[in-house]
């Protein structure tokens, strides 16, 4: 099954796409992660990419498209994959359409106020990328009840999975978050319409804890997983 996750930064794309990938036993493909790995290696490519990522700006389409195509060409992606953070622009979506047929696009929806709070409280493992969140949200906004418990590690600051150190991503600081949100509205919202016109979009409201949201998502995927 080939699935795309859409939704603004902070809607939980990383968290949900990772867990759904484990449940469906397909690779989780994140261009953000691919770029962060490249940046760690301190190659020319990594340094070039870092110029954009550290400012919260989109990496240019040509670089991004090549990076993604190379990844989904690998053998483990042949039976399906989950895309997290790709596509982010219409040209990226068109390039993807040329090489694979997508089964469903999950569009995660969340209130912007909640999202900014959640993003500033996000922590990731510097070794394995596991995501944590250190605030609890419990309130009603525009008629929607938000009940989103924190995801704390067992030991503060330490990753449960690998013992790595939990850090705040540089682009999760408030100033950079604002740039990312503006960019999302300008460049990536049209993607929702692009896939809606193909009848592929399933909206998923993210206002509850992880487990309940996961079961919401799995219910939407069920018809397709049966055919798989
Ligand atoms: P988030 O979804 O929280 O913004 P990601 O890990 O998906 O985080 O992306 C981190 C950064 O990597 C982005 O801010 C951007 O600079 C770059 N990036 C990731 N995916 C893409 C993409 N599809 N197109 C352009 N840039 C990307
Ligand atoms: Zn870890």
Coordinates of C-alpha atoms and ligand atoms in Angstrom, one line a residue:
X1 CA 0.0 0.0 0.0
X2 CA 1.3 3.4 -1.0
X3 CA 0.2 6.1 1.4
X4 CA 0.9 9.9 1.7
X5 CA 0.5 11.8 4.9
X6 CA -0.3 15.5 4.5
X7 CA -1.0 18.1 7.2
X8 CA 0.7 21.1 8.6
X9 CA 4.0 20.9 10.5
X10 CA 3.1 19.8 14.0
X11 CA -0.1 17.9 13.1
X12 CA 1.7 14.7 14.1
X13 CA 2.7 13.5 10.6
X14 CA 6.0 12.1 11.9
X15 CA 4.4 10.3 14.8
X16 CA 1.4 8.8 13.0
X17 CA 3.2 7.9 9.8
X18 CA 5.9 6.1 11.7
X19 CA 3.4 4.1 13.8
X20 CA 1.2 3.3 10.8
X21 CA 4.2 2.1 8.9
X22 CA 5.1 -0.3 11.7
X23 CA 1.5 -1.6 11.8
X24 CA 1.3 -2.2 8.1
X25 CA 5.0 -3.4 7.9
X26 CA 6.1 -1.0 5.2
X27 CA 9.0 1.4 5.2
X28 CA 8.5 4.9 6.6
X29 CA 10.0 7.4 4.1
X30 CA 10.6 10.9 5.4
X31 CA 12.4 13.4 3.2
X32 CA 13.1 15.5 6.4
X33 CA 14.9 12.5 7.9
X34 CA 16.8 11.7 4.7
X35 CA 18.0 15.3 4.7
X36 CA 18.9 15.3 8.4
X37 CA 21.0 12.1 7.8
X38 CA 22.7 13.8 4.9
X39 CA 23.4 16.9 7.1
X40 CA 25.0 14.8 9.8
X41 CA 27.4 13.3 7.3
X42 CA 28.9 16.7 6.6
X43 CA 29.2 16.0 2.8
X44 CA 28.8 18.7 0.1
X45 CA 25.3 17.5 -0.4
X46 CA 24.5 17.7 3.3
X47 CA 25.9 21.2 3.6
X48 CA 24.0 22.4 0.6
X49 CA 20.7 21.0 2.1
X50 CA 21.5 22.4 5.5
X51 CA 21.4 25.9 4.1
X52 CA 17.6 25.5 3.6
X53 CA 16.7 23.2 6.5
X54 CA 18.2 25.3 9.2
X55 CA 16.2 28.3 8.1
X56 CA 13.0 26.3 7.8
X57 CA 12.9 26.8 4.1
X58 CA 12.0 24.2 1.5
X59 CA 14.8 22.4 -0.1
X60 CA 14.6 23.0 -3.9
X61 CA 12.4 20.6 -5.8
X62 CA 15.1 19.1 -8.1
X63 CA 17.2 18.1 -5.1
X64 CA 14.2 16.8 -3.1
X65 CA 12.7 14.8 -6.0
X66 CA 16.0 13.0 -6.7
X67 CA 16.4 12.2 -3.0
X68 CA 12.9 10.7 -2.8
X69 CA 13.0 8.8 -6.1
X70 CA 16.3 7.2 -5.1
X71 CA 14.8 6.0 -1.8
X72 CA 11.5 4.6 -3.2
X73 CA 13.5 2.7 -5.8
X74 CA 15.1 0.6 -3.1
X75 CA 13.8 -3.0 -2.9
X76 CA 12.1 -2.6 0.5
X77 CA 9.7 0.0 -1.0
X78 CA 8.4 -2.2 -3.8
X79 CA 5.4 -3.5 -1.9
X80 CA 4.4 -0.2 -0.4
X81 CA 5.6 2.7 1.7
X82 CA 4.5 5.6 3.7
X83 CA 5.5 9.1 2.7
X84 CA 6.0 11.6 5.4
X85 CA 6.9 15.2 4.4
X86 CA 6.8 14.5 0.7
X87 CA 5.3 15.9 -1.5
X88 CA 5.3 19.5 -0.3
X89 CA 4.8 21.2 -3.7
X90 CA 2.8 20.5 -6.8
X91 CA 5.9 19.7 -8.9
X92 CA 7.0 17.2 -6.3
X93 CA 3.5 15.5 -6.5
X94 CA 3.7 15.5 -10.3
X95 CA 7.2 13.9 -10.2
X96 CA 5.8 11.2 -7.9
X97 CA 2.8 10.5 -10.1
X98 CA 5.2 9.7 -12.9
X99 CA 6.8 6.8 -11.0
X100 CA 4.1 5.3 -8.7
X101 CA 0.4 5.1 -8.1
X102 CA -0.7 6.4 -4.7
X103 CA -3.5 4.5 -2.9
X104 CA -4.6 7.1 -0.4
X105 CA -3.7 10.5 1.0
X106 CA -4.3 11.0 4.8
X107 CA -4.8 14.7 5.6
X108 CA -4.2 15.4 9.3
X109 CA -6.1 18.4 10.6
X110 CA -5.4 20.4 13.7
X111 CA -6.1 23.9 15.1
X112 CA -3.1 26.3 14.6
X113 CA -2.9 27.4 18.2
X114 CA -2.6 23.8 19.4
X115 CA -0.1 23.1 16.7
X116 CA 2.3 25.9 17.7
X117 CA 2.2 24.7 21.3
X118 CA 2.8 21.1 20.4
X119 CA 5.7 22.0 18.0
X120 CA 7.5 24.0 20.6
X121 CA 7.2 21.1 23.1
X122 CA 8.4 18.5 20.7
X123 CA 11.7 16.7 21.4
X124 CA 13.4 14.1 19.2
X125 CA 16.1 11.5 19.8
X126 CA 19.4 12.6 18.3
X127 CA 20.2 9.0 17.5
X128 CA 17.1 7.3 16.2
X129 CA 14.7 10.1 15.5
X130 CA 11.9 8.9 17.9
X131 CA 9.5 11.7 18.7
X132 CA 8.4 12.8 22.2
X133 CA 6.2 15.7 23.4
X134 CA 6.5 17.3 26.8
X135 CA 3.1 19.2 27.2
X136 CA -0.4 18.0 27.9
X137 CA -3.2 19.7 26.0
X138 CA -6.7 19.6 27.4
X139 CA -9.1 22.3 26.2
X140 CA -11.9 23.3 23.9
X141 CA -11.2 25.5 20.9
X142 CA -13.7 26.5 18.2
X143 CA -16.1 23.8 19.5
X144 CA -13.6 21.0 19.2
X145 CA -12.4 19.2 22.4
X146 CA -8.6 18.7 22.4
X147 CA -7.4 16.0 24.7
X148 CA -3.8 15.3 23.8
X149 CA -1.6 13.8 26.5
X150 CA 2.1 14.4 26.5
X151 CA 4.4 11.7 25.3
X152 CA 7.1 11.7 27.9
X153 CA 10.2 9.4 27.8
X154 CA 10.5 7.1 30.9
X155 CA 13.6 9.0 31.9
X156 CA 13.6 12.7 31.2
X157 CA 15.8 13.7 28.3
X158 CA 16.6 10.1 27.4
X159 CA 15.2 8.0 24.5
X160 CA 13.2 4.9 25.6
X161 CA 14.2 3.1 22.4
X162 CA 17.9 3.6 22.1
X163 CA 19.2 5.6 25.1
X164 CA 20.0 8.6 22.8
X165 CA 19.7 12.2 24.0
X166 CA 16.5 14.1 23.4
X167 CA 16.9 17.4 21.7
X168 CA 14.8 20.2 20.3
X169 CA 15.2 20.5 16.6
X170 CA 16.5 24.0 15.6
X171 CA 13.5 24.5 13.3
X172 CA 11.1 23.8 16.2
X173 CA 11.9 27.3 17.7
X174 CA 8.9 29.7 17.5
X175 CA 10.5 32.1 14.9
X176 CA 11.2 29.2 12.6
X177 CA 7.8 27.6 13.2
X178 CA 6.1 30.7 11.9
X179 CA 8.1 30.6 8.7
X180 CA 7.3 26.9 8.3
X181 CA 3.5 27.5 8.8
X182 CA 3.5 30.4 6.3
X183 CA 5.3 28.2 3.8
X184 CA 2.9 25.4 4.4
X185 CA -0.1 27.6 3.6
X186 CA 1.4 28.9 0.5
X187 CA 3.0 25.9 -1.1
X188 CA 1.5 22.8 0.4
X189 CA -2.2 23.5 0.9
X190 CA -2.7 23.3 -2.8
X191 CA -1.6 19.7 -2.6
X192 CA -4.7 18.8 -0.6
X193 CA -6.7 20.2 -3.5
X194 CA -4.5 18.3 -6.0
X195 CA -5.2 15.0 -4.4
X196 CA -8.9 15.9 -3.7
X197 CA -9.4 16.3 -7.4
X198 CA -8.2 12.7 -7.8
X199 CA -10.6 11.5 -5.0
X200 CA -7.7 10.2 -2.8
X201 CA -8.0 12.4 0.3
X202 CA -9.2 11.1 3.7
X203 CA -9.4 13.9 6.4
X204 CA -8.3 12.9 9.9
X205 CA -9.0 15.2 12.8
X206 CA -6.2 15.2 15.4
X207 CA -7.6 16.2 18.7
X208 CA -7.2 13.1 20.8
X209 CA -4.3 11.1 22.1
X210 CA -2.2 8.9 19.9
X211 CA -3.9 5.5 20.3
X212 CA -7.3 6.9 19.5
X213 CA -6.0 8.8 16.5
X214 CA -4.2 5.6 15.3
X215 CA -7.4 3.6 15.4
X216 CA -9.2 6.4 13.5
X217 CA -6.6 6.2 10.8
X218 CA -6.6 2.4 10.6
X219 CA -10.4 2.4 10.2
X220 CA -9.9 4.7 7.2
X221 CA -7.3 2.4 5.7
X222 CA -9.1 -0.8 6.3
X223 CA -10.9 -1.1 2.9
X224 CA -7.6 -0.8 1.2
X225 CA -5.6 -3.0 3.5
X226 CA -8.0 -5.9 2.8
X227 CA -7.4 -5.7 -0.9
X228 CA -3.6 -5.4 -0.4
Ligands
LIG1 P1 8.3 19.1 9.5 O1 7.3 18.2 8.8 O2 8.1 19.1 11.0 O3 8.5 20.4 8.8 P2 10.4 17.4 8.3 O4 11.3 16.5 9.1 O5 9.4 16.8 7.4 O6 9.7 18.4 9.4 O7 11.3 18.5 7.4 C1 12.4 19.2 7.9 C2 12.9 20.1 6.9 O8 13.5 19.4 5.8 C3 11.9 21.1 6.3 O9 11.7 22.2 7.0 C4 12.6 21.4 4.9 O10 13.6 22.3 5.0 C5 13.2 20.0 4.5 N1 12.2 19.2 3.8 C6 11.7 18.0 4.2 N2 10.9 17.5 3.2 C7 10.9 18.4 2.2 C8 10.3 18.4 0.9 N3 9.4 17.5 0.5 N4 10.5 19.5 0.1 C9 11.4 20.4 0.5 N5 12.0 20.5 1.7 C10 11.8 19.4 2.5
LIG2 ZN1 16.4 6.9 20.2

